[in-house]
PDB file of C-alpha atoms in Angstrom:
ATOM      1  CA  MET A  97      88.880-111.342-162.223  1.00  0.00           C
ATOM      2  CA  SER A  98      91.515-110.801-159.667  1.00  0.00           C
ATOM      3  CA  GLU A  99      94.620-109.132-160.633  1.00  0.00           C
ATOM      4  CA  LYS A 100      97.536-111.014-161.599  1.00  0.00           C
ATOM      5  CA  GLU A 101     100.587-110.673-159.163  1.00  0.00           C
ATOM      6  CA  LYS A 102     103.371-108.710-160.527  1.00  0.00           C
ATOM      7  CA  VAL A 103     106.779-110.498-161.407  1.00  0.00           C
ATOM      8  CA  VAL A 104     110.194-109.503-162.655  1.00  0.00           C
ATOM      9  CA  VAL A 105     112.177-112.113-164.352  1.00  0.00           C
ATOM     10  CA  LEU A 106     115.766-111.439-165.121  1.00  0.00           C
ATOM     11  CA  ILE A 107     117.432-114.001-167.513  1.00  0.00           C
ATOM     12  CA  GLY A 108     120.436-114.390-169.691  1.00  0.00           C
ATOM     13  CA  PRO A 109     123.604-116.578-170.502  1.00  0.00           C
ATOM     14  CA  THR A 110     126.086-117.389-167.635  1.00  0.00           C
ATOM     15  CA  ALA A 111     128.590-114.528-166.831  1.00  0.00           C
ATOM     16  CA  VAL A 112     126.292-111.948-168.432  1.00  0.00           C
ATOM     17  CA  GLY A 113     125.884-109.989-165.311  1.00  0.00           C
ATOM     18  CA  LYS A 114     122.405-110.883-163.786  1.00  0.00           C
ATOM     19  CA  THR A 115     123.688-111.016-160.239  1.00  0.00           C
ATOM     20  CA  LYS A 116     125.037-107.354-160.014  1.00  0.00           C
ATOM     21  CA  LEU A 117     122.021-105.918-161.752  1.00  0.00           C
ATOM     22  CA  SER A 118     119.458-107.991-159.839  1.00  0.00           C
ATOM     23  CA  ILE A 119     120.860-106.490-156.710  1.00  0.00           C
ATOM     24  CA  LEU A 120     120.519-103.021-158.085  1.00  0.00           C
ATOM     25  CA  LEU A 121     116.769-103.528-159.362  1.00  0.00           C
ATOM     26  CA  ALA A 122     115.832-105.220-155.991  1.00  0.00           C
ATOM     27  CA  LYS A 123     117.141-102.070-153.990  1.00  0.00           C
ATOM     28  CA  LYS A 124     115.426-100.076-156.466  1.00  0.00           C
ATOM     29  CA  TYR A 125     111.854-101.654-156.293  1.00  0.00           C
ATOM     30  CA  ASN A 126     112.086-103.286-152.907  1.00  0.00           C
ATOM     31  CA  ALA A 127     112.294-106.849-154.198  1.00  0.00           C
ATOM     32  CA  GLU A 128     112.979-110.217-153.118  1.00  0.00           C
ATOM     33  CA  ILE A 129     115.168-112.761-155.160  1.00  0.00           C
ATOM     34  CA  ILE A 130     114.136-115.979-156.039  1.00  0.00           C
ATOM     35  CA  SER A 131     116.962-118.273-157.875  1.00  0.00           C
ATOM     36  CA  GLY A 132     115.940-119.501-161.046  1.00  0.00           C
ATOM     37  CA  ASP A 133     118.977-121.871-161.249  1.00  0.00           C
ATOM     38  CA  SER A 134     118.701-125.494-161.396  1.00  0.00           C
ATOM     39  CA  MET A 135     121.934-125.903-159.568  1.00  0.00           C
ATOM     40  CA  GLN A 136     122.060-123.341-156.933  1.00  0.00           C
ATOM     41  CA  ILE A 137     119.467-125.244-154.833  1.00  0.00           C
ATOM     42  CA  TYR A 138     122.472-127.720-154.129  1.00  0.00           C
ATOM     43  CA  LYS A 139     123.944-127.043-150.615  1.00  0.00           C
ATOM     44  CA  CYS A 140     128.008-127.498-150.749  1.00  0.00           C
ATOM     45  CA  MET A 141     128.124-126.507-154.513  1.00  0.00           C
ATOM     46  CA  ASP A 142     128.956-122.490-154.300  1.00  0.00           C
ATOM     47  CA  ILE A 143     131.815-121.953-156.503  1.00  0.00           C
ATOM     48  CA  GLY A 144     131.122-124.183-159.557  1.00  0.00           C
ATOM     49  CA  THR A 145     127.493-122.713-159.685  1.00  0.00           C
ATOM     50  CA  ALA A 146     128.527-118.968-159.208  1.00  0.00           C
ATOM     51  CA  LYS A 147     126.210-118.788-156.416  1.00  0.00           C
ATOM     52  CA  ILE A 148     126.042-115.231-154.994  1.00  0.00           C
ATOM     53  CA  LYS A 149     127.891-114.564-151.894  1.00  0.00           C
ATOM     54  CA  LYS A 150     126.460-113.519-148.547  1.00  0.00           C
ATOM     55  CA  GLU A 151     128.284-110.327-148.856  1.00  0.00           C
ATOM     56  CA  GLU A 152     126.973-109.572-152.337  1.00  0.00           C
ATOM     57  CA  MET A 153     123.435-109.973-151.487  1.00  0.00           C
ATOM     58  CA  GLU A 154     123.400-106.622-149.544  1.00  0.00           C
ATOM     59  CA  ASN A 155     120.693-107.791-147.181  1.00  0.00           C
ATOM     60  CA  ILE A 156     118.406-108.614-150.124  1.00  0.00           C
ATOM     61  CA  PRO A 157     116.470-111.699-149.255  1.00  0.00           C
ATOM     62  CA  HIS A 158     117.275-114.620-151.550  1.00  0.00           C
ATOM     63  CA  HIS A 159     115.256-117.525-151.853  1.00  0.00           C
ATOM     64  CA  LEU A 160     115.739-121.354-153.514  1.00  0.00           C
ATOM     65  CA  ILE A 161     119.340-121.308-152.702  1.00  0.00           C
ATOM     66  CA  ASP A 162     121.051-124.048-150.634  1.00  0.00           C
ATOM     67  CA  ILE A 163     117.942-125.946-150.096  1.00  0.00           C
ATOM     68  CA  ARG A 164     118.721-129.931-151.134  1.00  0.00           C
ATOM     69  CA  ASN A 165     121.880-132.063-150.365  1.00  0.00           C
ATOM     70  CA  PRO A 166     123.799-133.016-153.562  1.00  0.00           C
ATOM     71  CA  GLU A 167     122.695-136.442-153.193  1.00  0.00           C
ATOM     72  CA  ASP A 168     118.983-135.322-153.759  1.00  0.00           C
ATOM     73  CA  PRO A 169     116.964-135.156-156.723  1.00  0.00           C
ATOM     74  CA  PHE A 170     115.133-132.159-157.713  1.00  0.00           C
ATOM     75  CA  SER A 171     112.436-131.783-160.674  1.00  0.00           C
ATOM     76  CA  VAL A 172     111.179-129.074-162.616  1.00  0.00           C
ATOM     77  CA  ALA A 173     107.475-129.637-161.105  1.00  0.00           C
ATOM     78  CA  GLU A 174     108.928-129.285-157.625  1.00  0.00           C
ATOM     79  CA  PHE A 175     110.721-126.256-158.714  1.00  0.00           C
ATOM     80  CA  GLN A 176     107.456-124.638-160.269  1.00  0.00           C
ATOM     81  CA  GLU A 177     105.426-125.420-157.161  1.00  0.00           C
ATOM     82  CA  MET A 178     108.090-123.766-154.908  1.00  0.00           C
ATOM     83  CA  VAL A 179     108.365-120.700-156.943  1.00  0.00           C
ATOM     84  CA  ARG A 180     104.980-120.001-157.337  1.00  0.00           C
ATOM     85  CA  SER A 181     104.483-120.499-153.614  1.00  0.00           C
ATOM     86  CA  LYS A 182     107.389-118.071-152.734  1.00  0.00           C
ATOM     87  CA  VAL A 183     105.940-115.465-155.353  1.00  0.00           C
ATOM     88  CA  SER A 184     102.528-115.348-153.492  1.00  0.00           C
ATOM     89  CA  GLU A 185     104.545-115.102-150.220  1.00  0.00           C
ATOM     90  CA  ILE A 186     106.633-112.145-151.383  1.00  0.00           C
ATOM     91  CA  THR A 187     103.714-110.359-152.919  1.00  0.00           C
ATOM     92  CA  SER A 188     101.450-110.688-149.639  1.00  0.00           C
ATOM     93  CA  LYS A 189     104.410-108.779-147.607  1.00  0.00           C
ATOM     94  CA  GLY A 190     103.979-105.788-150.312  1.00  0.00           C
ATOM     95  CA  LYS A 191     107.378-106.835-152.038  1.00  0.00           C
ATOM     96  CA  LEU A 192     108.082-107.493-155.643  1.00  0.00           C
ATOM     97  CA  PRO A 193     109.366-111.073-156.439  1.00  0.00           C
ATOM     98  CA  MET A 194     112.031-111.284-158.967  1.00  0.00           C
ATOM     99  CA  ILE A 195     113.078-114.501-160.453  1.00  0.00           C
ATOM    100  CA  VAL A 196     117.004-114.478-161.558  1.00  0.00           C
ATOM    101  CA  GLY A 197     118.696-117.262-163.339  1.00  0.00           C
ATOM    102  CA  GLY A 198     119.521-119.106-166.645  1.00  0.00           C
ATOM    103  CA  THR A 199     117.654-122.332-166.425  1.00  0.00           C
ATOM    104  CA  GLY A 200     114.987-121.819-169.093  1.00  0.00           C
ATOM    105  CA  LEU A 201     112.651-124.577-168.799  1.00  0.00           C
ATOM    106  CA  TYR A 202     112.476-124.221-164.889  1.00  0.00           C
ATOM    107  CA  ILE A 203     111.481-120.368-165.188  1.00  0.00           C
ATOM    108  CA  GLN A 204     109.125-121.061-168.230  1.00  0.00           C
ATOM    109  CA  SER A 205     107.517-123.713-166.022  1.00  0.00           C
ATOM    110  CA  VAL A 206     106.933-121.054-163.515  1.00  0.00           C
ATOM    111  CA  ILE A 207     105.575-117.967-165.495  1.00  0.00           C
ATOM    112  CA  TYR A 208     103.515-119.889-167.997  1.00  0.00           C
ATOM    113  CA  ASP A 209     100.575-122.318-167.343  1.00  0.00           C
ATOM    114  CA  TYR A 210     102.318-125.807-167.379  1.00  0.00           C
ATOM    115  CA  GLN A 211     100.291-128.566-165.748  1.00  0.00           C
ATOM    116  CA  PHE A 212     103.135-130.998-164.768  1.00  0.00           C
ATOM    117  CA  SER A 213     100.470-133.226-162.765  1.00  0.00           C
ATOM    118  CA  GLU A 214      98.834-134.025-166.094  1.00  0.00           C
ATOM    119  CA  THR A 215     101.962-135.605-167.766  1.00  0.00           C
ATOM    120  CA  PRO A 216     101.528-139.125-168.147  1.00  0.00           C
ATOM    121  CA  SER A 217     103.764-141.562-166.340  1.00  0.00           C
ATOM    122  CA  ASP A 218     104.448-145.380-166.705  1.00  0.00           C
ATOM    123  CA  GLU A 219     106.570-146.519-163.822  1.00  0.00           C
ATOM    124  CA  GLU A 220     107.386-150.075-165.110  1.00  0.00           C
ATOM    125  CA  PHE A 221     108.584-148.666-168.577  1.00  0.00           C
ATOM    126  CA  ARG A 222     110.767-145.983-166.490  1.00  0.00           C
ATOM    127  CA  ASN A 223     112.257-148.937-164.450  1.00  0.00           C
ATOM    128  CA  ILE A 224     113.134-150.581-167.628  1.00  0.00           C
ATOM    129  CA  LEU A 225     114.833-147.400-169.133  1.00  0.00           C
ATOM    130  CA  GLU A 226     116.735-146.921-165.737  1.00  0.00           C
ATOM    131  CA  ARG A 227     117.969-150.763-165.942  1.00  0.00           C
ATOM    132  CA  ARG A 228     118.982-150.135-169.780  1.00  0.00           C
ATOM    133  CA  ALA A 229     120.907-146.912-168.830  1.00  0.00           C
ATOM    134  CA  GLU A 230     122.797-148.920-166.067  1.00  0.00           C
ATOM    135  CA  GLN A 231     123.706-151.837-168.776  1.00  0.00           C
ATOM    136  CA  GLU A 232     124.213-150.033-172.151  1.00  0.00           C
ATOM    137  CA  GLY A 233     125.033-146.541-170.795  1.00  0.00           C
ATOM    138  CA  ASN A 234     123.415-143.102-171.117  1.00  0.00           C
ATOM    139  CA  GLY A 235     124.524-142.639-174.445  1.00  0.00           C
ATOM    140  CA  ALA A 236     122.146-145.491-176.082  1.00  0.00           C
ATOM    141  CA  LEU A 237     119.083-143.698-174.449  1.00  0.00           C
ATOM    142  CA  TYR A 238     120.252-140.250-175.628  1.00  0.00           C
ATOM    143  CA  LYS A 239     120.618-141.622-179.033  1.00  0.00           C
ATOM    144  CA  GLU A 240     117.310-143.022-179.137  1.00  0.00           C
ATOM    145  CA  LEU A 241     115.607-139.644-177.963  1.00  0.00           C
ATOM    146  CA  THR A 242     117.554-137.772-180.447  1.00  0.00           C
ATOM    147  CA  ASP A 243     116.146-140.254-183.246  1.00  0.00           C
ATOM    148  CA  ILE A 244     112.628-139.809-181.804  1.00  0.00           C
ATOM    149  CA  ASP A 245     112.634-136.241-180.604  1.00  0.00           C
ATOM    150  CA  PRO A 246     115.538-134.254-181.677  1.00  0.00           C
ATOM    151  CA  ALA A 247     114.126-130.879-180.580  1.00  0.00           C
ATOM    152  CA  SER A 248     113.865-132.112-176.886  1.00  0.00           C
ATOM    153  CA  ALA A 249     117.208-133.794-177.294  1.00  0.00           C
ATOM    154  CA  GLU A 250     118.902-130.367-178.199  1.00  0.00           C
ATOM    155  CA  ASN A 251     117.618-128.994-175.091  1.00  0.00           C
ATOM    156  CA  ILE A 252     118.523-132.076-172.652  1.00  0.00           C
ATOM    157  CA  HIS A 253     122.157-132.639-171.807  1.00  0.00           C
ATOM    158  CA  PRO A 254     123.078-136.355-172.551  1.00  0.00           C
ATOM    159  CA  HIS A 255     124.429-137.001-169.254  1.00  0.00           C
ATOM    160  CA  ASN A 256     121.096-135.792-167.855  1.00  0.00           C
ATOM    161  CA  VAL A 257     119.575-139.147-167.839  1.00  0.00           C
ATOM    162  CA  ARG A 258     116.360-138.221-165.687  1.00  0.00           C
ATOM    163  CA  ARG A 259     115.409-136.006-168.192  1.00  0.00           C
ATOM    164  CA  VAL A 260     116.219-138.074-171.082  1.00  0.00           C
ATOM    165  CA  ILE A 261     114.005-141.119-169.650  1.00  0.00           C
ATOM    166  CA  ARG A 262     111.140-138.893-168.892  1.00  0.00           C
ATOM    167  CA  ALA A 263     111.260-137.495-172.670  1.00  0.00           C
ATOM    168  CA  LEU A 264     111.252-141.302-173.745  1.00  0.00           C
ATOM    169  CA  GLU A 265     108.401-141.978-171.179  1.00  0.00           C
ATOM    170  CA  ILE A 266     106.196-139.187-172.343  1.00  0.00           C
ATOM    171  CA  TYR A 267     106.560-140.440-175.796  1.00  0.00           C
ATOM    172  CA  HIS A 268     105.892-144.141-174.953  1.00  0.00           C
ATOM    173  CA  CYS A 269     102.799-142.972-172.905  1.00  0.00           C
ATOM    174  CA  THR A 270     101.357-140.545-175.293  1.00  0.00           C
ATOM    175  CA  GLY A 271     102.599-141.245-178.857  1.00  0.00           C
ATOM    176  CA  LYS A 272     103.811-137.715-178.835  1.00  0.00           C
ATOM    177  CA  THR A 273     107.460-136.377-178.517  1.00  0.00           C
ATOM    178  CA  MET A 274     107.908-134.129-175.400  1.00  0.00           C
ATOM    179  CA  SER A 275     108.424-131.083-177.647  1.00  0.00           C
ATOM    180  CA  GLU A 276     104.943-131.897-179.111  1.00  0.00           C
ATOM    181  CA  TYR A 277     103.339-132.370-175.694  1.00  0.00           C
ATOM    182  CA  GLN A 278     104.775-128.901-174.517  1.00  0.00           C
ATOM    183  CA  LYS A 279     103.642-127.274-177.456  1.00  0.00           C
ATOM    184  CA  ASN A 280      99.999-128.222-176.700  1.00  0.00           C
ATOM    185  CA  GLN A 281     100.568-126.861-173.055  1.00  0.00           C
ATOM    186  CA  SER A 282      98.785-123.426-172.542  1.00  0.00           C
ATOM    187  CA  PRO A 283     101.259-120.505-173.371  1.00  0.00           C
ATOM    188  CA  GLU A 284      99.656-118.035-171.306  1.00  0.00           C
ATOM    189  CA  LEU A 285     101.642-116.055-168.756  1.00  0.00           C
ATOM    190  CA  LEU A 286     100.496-116.498-165.182  1.00  0.00           C
ATOM    191  CA  TYR A 287     101.787-113.318-163.745  1.00  0.00           C
ATOM    192  CA  ASP A 288     101.690-109.665-164.972  1.00  0.00           C
ATOM    193  CA  THR A 289     105.442-110.367-165.888  1.00  0.00           C
ATOM    194  CA  ALA A 290     108.458-108.001-167.114  1.00  0.00           C
ATOM    195  CA  LEU A 291     110.733-110.451-168.951  1.00  0.00           C
ATOM    196  CA  ILE A 292     114.079-108.908-169.227  1.00  0.00           C
ATOM    197  CA  GLY A 293     116.942-110.744-171.107  1.00  0.00           C
ATOM    198  CA  LEU A 294     120.493-109.691-170.836  1.00  0.00           C
ATOM    199  CA  ALA A 295     122.641-110.290-173.837  1.00  0.00           C
ATOM    200  CA  MET A 296     126.339-109.522-175.086  1.00  0.00           C
ATOM    201  CA  ASP A 297     128.556-109.746-177.782  1.00  0.00           C
ATOM    202  CA  ARG A 298     129.735-113.465-178.061  1.00  0.00           C
ATOM    203  CA  GLU A 299     133.422-112.794-178.141  1.00  0.00           C
ATOM    204  CA  LYS A 300     133.141-110.598-175.077  1.00  0.00           C
ATOM    205  CA  LEU A 301     130.809-113.004-173.315  1.00  0.00           C
ATOM    206  CA  TYR A 302     133.145-115.911-174.081  1.00  0.00           C
ATOM    207  CA  GLU A 303     135.913-113.941-172.686  1.00  0.00           C
ATOM    208  CA  ARG A 304     134.111-113.286-169.528  1.00  0.00           C
ATOM    209  CA  ILE A 305     133.291-116.818-169.240  1.00  0.00           C
ATOM    210  CA  ASN A 306     136.862-118.038-169.515  1.00  0.00           C
ATOM    211  CA  LEU A 307     137.968-115.354-166.916  1.00  0.00           C
ATOM    212  CA  ARG A 308     135.006-116.727-164.440  1.00  0.00           C
ATOM    213  CA  VAL A 309     136.469-120.054-164.946  1.00  0.00           C
ATOM    214  CA  ASP A 310     140.058-119.039-164.097  1.00  0.00           C
ATOM    215  CA  ILE A 311     138.504-117.105-160.885  1.00  0.00           C
ATOM    216  CA  MET A 312     136.557-120.232-159.855  1.00  0.00           C
ATOM    217  CA  MET A 313     139.806-122.148-159.978  1.00  0.00           C
ATOM    218  CA  GLU A 314     141.479-119.744-157.714  1.00  0.00           C
ATOM    219  CA  GLU A 315     138.509-119.560-155.237  1.00  0.00           C
ATOM    220  CA  GLY A 316     139.003-123.114-154.866  1.00  0.00           C
ATOM    221  CA  LEU A 317     136.762-125.054-157.324  1.00  0.00           C
ATOM    222  CA  ILE A 318     139.159-128.151-157.152  1.00  0.00           C
ATOM    223  CA  GLU A 319     138.791-128.406-153.556  1.00  0.00           C
ATOM    224  CA  GLU A 320     134.806-128.023-153.669  1.00  0.00           C
ATOM    225  CA  VAL A 321     134.488-130.744-156.356  1.00  0.00           C
ATOM    226  CA  LYS A 322     137.102-132.991-154.654  1.00  0.00           C
ATOM    227  CA  SER A 323     135.094-133.027-151.453  1.00  0.00           C
ATOM    228  CA  LEU A 324     132.170-134.462-153.260  1.00  0.00           C
ATOM    229  CA  PHE A 325     134.067-136.799-155.042  1.00  0.00           C
ATOM    230  CA  ASP A 326     135.558-138.120-151.684  1.00  0.00           C
ATOM    231  CA  GLN A 327     131.970-138.680-150.581  1.00  0.00           C
ATOM    232  CA  GLU A 328     131.313-140.906-153.563  1.00  0.00           C
ATOM    233  CA  LEU A 329     128.932-138.764-154.873  1.00  0.00           C
ATOM    234  CA  LYS A 330     128.427-139.896-158.585  1.00  0.00           C
ATOM    235  CA  ASP A 331     125.213-141.046-160.099  1.00  0.00           C
ATOM    236  CA  CYS A 332     123.219-138.000-159.035  1.00  0.00           C
ATOM    237  CA  GLN A 333     121.803-135.018-160.654  1.00  0.00           C
ATOM    238  CA  SER A 334     123.809-132.442-159.204  1.00  0.00           C
ATOM    239  CA  ILE A 335     127.256-133.978-160.330  1.00  0.00           C
ATOM    240  CA  GLN A 336     126.102-133.403-164.009  1.00  0.00           C
ATOM    241  CA  ALA A 337     126.296-129.693-163.658  1.00  0.00           C
ATOM    242  CA  ILE A 338     128.997-127.866-165.599  1.00  0.00           C
ATOM    243  CA  GLY A 339     132.184-127.431-163.447  1.00  0.00           C
ATOM    244  CA  TYR A 340     131.692-130.792-161.405  1.00  0.00           C
ATOM    245  CA  LYS A 341     131.392-133.401-164.269  1.00  0.00           C
ATOM    246  CA  GLU A 342     134.595-132.117-165.990  1.00  0.00           C
ATOM    247  CA  LEU A 343     136.585-132.455-162.650  1.00  0.00           C
ATOM    248  CA  TYR A 344     135.359-135.542-161.949  1.00  0.00           C
ATOM    249  CA  GLU A 345     136.861-136.822-165.020  1.00  0.00           C
ATOM    250  CA  TYR A 346     140.153-135.308-163.972  1.00  0.00           C
ATOM    251  CA  PHE A 347     139.844-137.133-160.553  1.00  0.00           C
ATOM    252  CA  ASN A 348     138.907-140.291-162.086  1.00  0.00           C
ATOM    253  CA  GLY A 349     142.270-139.784-164.050  1.00  0.00           C
ATOM    254  CA  ARG A 350     140.692-139.750-167.355  1.00  0.00           C
ATOM    255  CA  VAL A 351     142.060-136.457-168.437  1.00  0.00           C
ATOM    256  CA  SER A 352     144.689-134.069-167.392  1.00  0.00           C
ATOM    257  CA  LEU A 353     143.750-131.011-165.152  1.00  0.00           C
ATOM    258  CA  GLU A 354     144.617-128.730-167.956  1.00  0.00           C
ATOM    259  CA  ASP A 355     142.192-130.635-170.289  1.00  0.00           C
ATOM    260  CA  ALA A 356     139.545-130.561-167.390  1.00  0.00           C
ATOM    261  CA  ILE A 357     139.706-126.930-166.984  1.00  0.00           C
ATOM    262  CA  GLY A 358     139.580-126.495-171.018  1.00  0.00           C
ATOM    263  CA  ASN A 359     136.711-128.786-171.297  1.00  0.00           C
ATOM    264  CA  LEU A 360     134.783-126.674-168.531  1.00  0.00           C
ATOM    265  CA  LYS A 361     135.494-123.543-170.352  1.00  0.00           C
ATOM    266  CA  GLN A 362     134.364-125.047-173.516  1.00  0.00           C
ATOM    267  CA  ASN A 363     131.347-126.531-172.221  1.00  0.00           C
ATOM    268  CA  SER A 364     130.441-123.226-170.295  1.00  0.00           C
ATOM    269  CA  ARG A 365     130.619-121.581-173.589  1.00  0.00           C
ATOM    270  CA  ARG A 366     128.331-123.904-175.377  1.00  0.00           C
ATOM    271  CA  PHE A 367     125.904-123.950-172.460  1.00  0.00           C
ATOM    272  CA  ALA A 368     125.721-120.107-172.649  1.00  0.00           C
ATOM    273  CA  LYS A 369     124.982-120.698-176.482  1.00  0.00           C
ATOM    274  CA  ARG A 370     122.344-123.148-175.429  1.00  0.00           C
ATOM    275  CA  GLN A 371     120.682-120.882-173.042  1.00  0.00           C
ATOM    276  CA  LEU A 372     120.275-117.834-175.329  1.00  0.00           C
ATOM    277  CA  THR A 373     118.821-120.185-178.138  1.00  0.00           C
ATOM    278  CA  TRP A 374     116.363-121.416-175.471  1.00  0.00           C
ATOM    279  CA  PHE A 375     115.299-117.881-174.349  1.00  0.00           C
ATOM    280  CA  ARG A 376     114.857-116.542-177.979  1.00  0.00           C
ATOM    281  CA  ASN A 377     112.586-119.609-179.151  1.00  0.00           C
ATOM    282  CA  LYS A 378     110.678-120.210-175.960  1.00  0.00           C
ATOM    283  CA  MET A 379     109.874-116.927-174.372  1.00  0.00           C
ATOM    284  CA  ASN A 380     108.772-113.301-175.238  1.00  0.00           C
ATOM    285  CA  VAL A 381     111.800-111.511-173.753  1.00  0.00           C
ATOM    286  CA  GLU A 382     112.741-107.815-174.017  1.00  0.00           C
ATOM    287  CA  TRP A 383     116.435-107.951-174.757  1.00  0.00           C
ATOM    288  CA  PHE A 384     119.162-105.480-173.495  1.00  0.00           C
ATOM    289  CA  ASP A 385     122.566-105.687-174.680  1.00  0.00           C
ATOM    290  CA  MET A 386     125.109-105.453-172.007  1.00  0.00           C
ATOM    291  CA  SER A 387     128.192-105.572-174.358  1.00  0.00           C
ATOM    292  CA  ASN A 388     129.775-102.181-173.376  1.00  0.00           C
ATOM    293  CA  THR A 389     128.583-101.984-169.742  1.00  0.00           C
ATOM    294  CA  ALA A 390     132.138-102.211-168.381  1.00  0.00           C
ATOM    295  CA  ASP A 391     132.020 -98.297-168.653  1.00  0.00           C
ATOM    296  CA  PRO A 392     130.037 -97.113-165.701  1.00  0.00           C
ATOM    297  CA  ASN A 393     128.230 -94.395-167.991  1.00  0.00           C
ATOM    298  CA  GLU A 394     127.051 -97.208-170.481  1.00  0.00           C
ATOM    299  CA  PHE A 395     126.046 -99.225-167.214  1.00  0.00           C
ATOM    300  CA  GLU A 396     124.042 -96.473-165.703  1.00  0.00           C
ATOM    301  CA  LYS A 397     122.393 -96.095-169.102  1.00  0.00           C
ATOM    302  CA  LYS A 398     121.545 -99.574-169.596  1.00  0.00           C
ATOM    303  CA  PHE A 399     120.195 -99.551-166.034  1.00  0.00           C
ATOM    304  CA  ALA A 400     117.911 -96.723-166.642  1.00  0.00           C
ATOM    305  CA  GLU A 401     116.513 -98.481-169.829  1.00  0.00           C
ATOM    306  CA  ILE A 402     115.782-101.677-167.904  1.00  0.00           C
ATOM    307  CA  SER A 403     114.175 -99.710-165.064  1.00  0.00           C
ATOM    308  CA  ALA A 404     111.937 -97.865-167.485  1.00  0.00           C
ATOM    309  CA  HIS A 405     110.909-100.773-169.024  1.00  0.00           C
ATOM    310  CA  ILE A 406     109.832-102.449-165.711  1.00  0.00           C
ATOM    311  CA  GLU A 407     107.819 -99.454-164.732  1.00  0.00           C
ATOM    312  CA  GLY A 408     106.079 -99.208-167.871  1.00  0.00           C
ATOM    313  CA  LYS A 409     105.090-103.033-168.012  1.00  0.00           C
ATOM    314  CA  LEU A 410     104.190-103.491-164.511  1.00  0.00           C
ATOM    315  CA  LYS A 411     103.067 -99.845-163.615  1.00  0.00           C
ATOM    316  CA  ILE A 412     104.976 -99.423-160.807  1.00  0.00           C
ATOM    317  CA  LYS A 413     107.399 -96.884-159.213  1.00  0.00           C
ATOM    318  CA  SER A 414     110.726 -97.079-157.745  1.00  0.00           C
ATOM    319  CA  ASN A 415     110.927 -96.746-154.090  1.00  0.00           C
ATOM    320  CA  THR A 416     114.151 -94.708-154.381  1.00  0.00           C
TER     321      THR A 416
END
């Protein structure tokens, strides 16, 4: 049996500090970074998705950023295929692949043996649901999913109509809920994986999220979203991202700017909570508390602990 490829996976809620840590780890272990974020794949959506800036990359190669136009759909299955290909490509160069992000289902689909090709589909039924969504609104389908499969509904945003329809389609085709179907998937890790989670005291994390939104506004988030709005991009997956849908409400005249920003902060905090719940329930993560890492000594200590965990788990040494 051939040896499994080694992968570091760095996960955690929004604003916990994944970017800074990922660069330091990448330098230490000669790694290349693969984005594990479902929205950073989109071009022209930089500020709202907290995309790493060119100067922050410090010459570390980053993959799966800016690979789709905002109007393009993108599925978990596509992500799975692309990332697995990148893992092999990076490994073949003698470098360490590191997946960094906060989209739990996407990352889970890569490192565990999920077979999306085997998931049944019914195009006619899907078309019916799409017409219903147009006529009755997304809420009607989401309520139906909540009644049938509350576990899946908990992990799917009500506005993500593609995933709501997919979950209903799986139930229609198999008589099993999507959560039941996923339970029957093999939980085996495909890679020799160091799965690291960053956590933080809730109050501190929420403060950081609120501050991050304020910084996004200063950096030009309104202009970024207005540019998409002016292109009349609306019924597409990308615009359901937090930071975009809230400002669309403002541009559509439904809420004040102040309320839109308040909603953006609240939705970001709720999202962080959902992310943590997902990671804790679905993956076997080694958690590190980053609550006090504003103190450089404390940060150094945590960095050393995380490094020791990676070296022990993957049986590798640093190149520094």
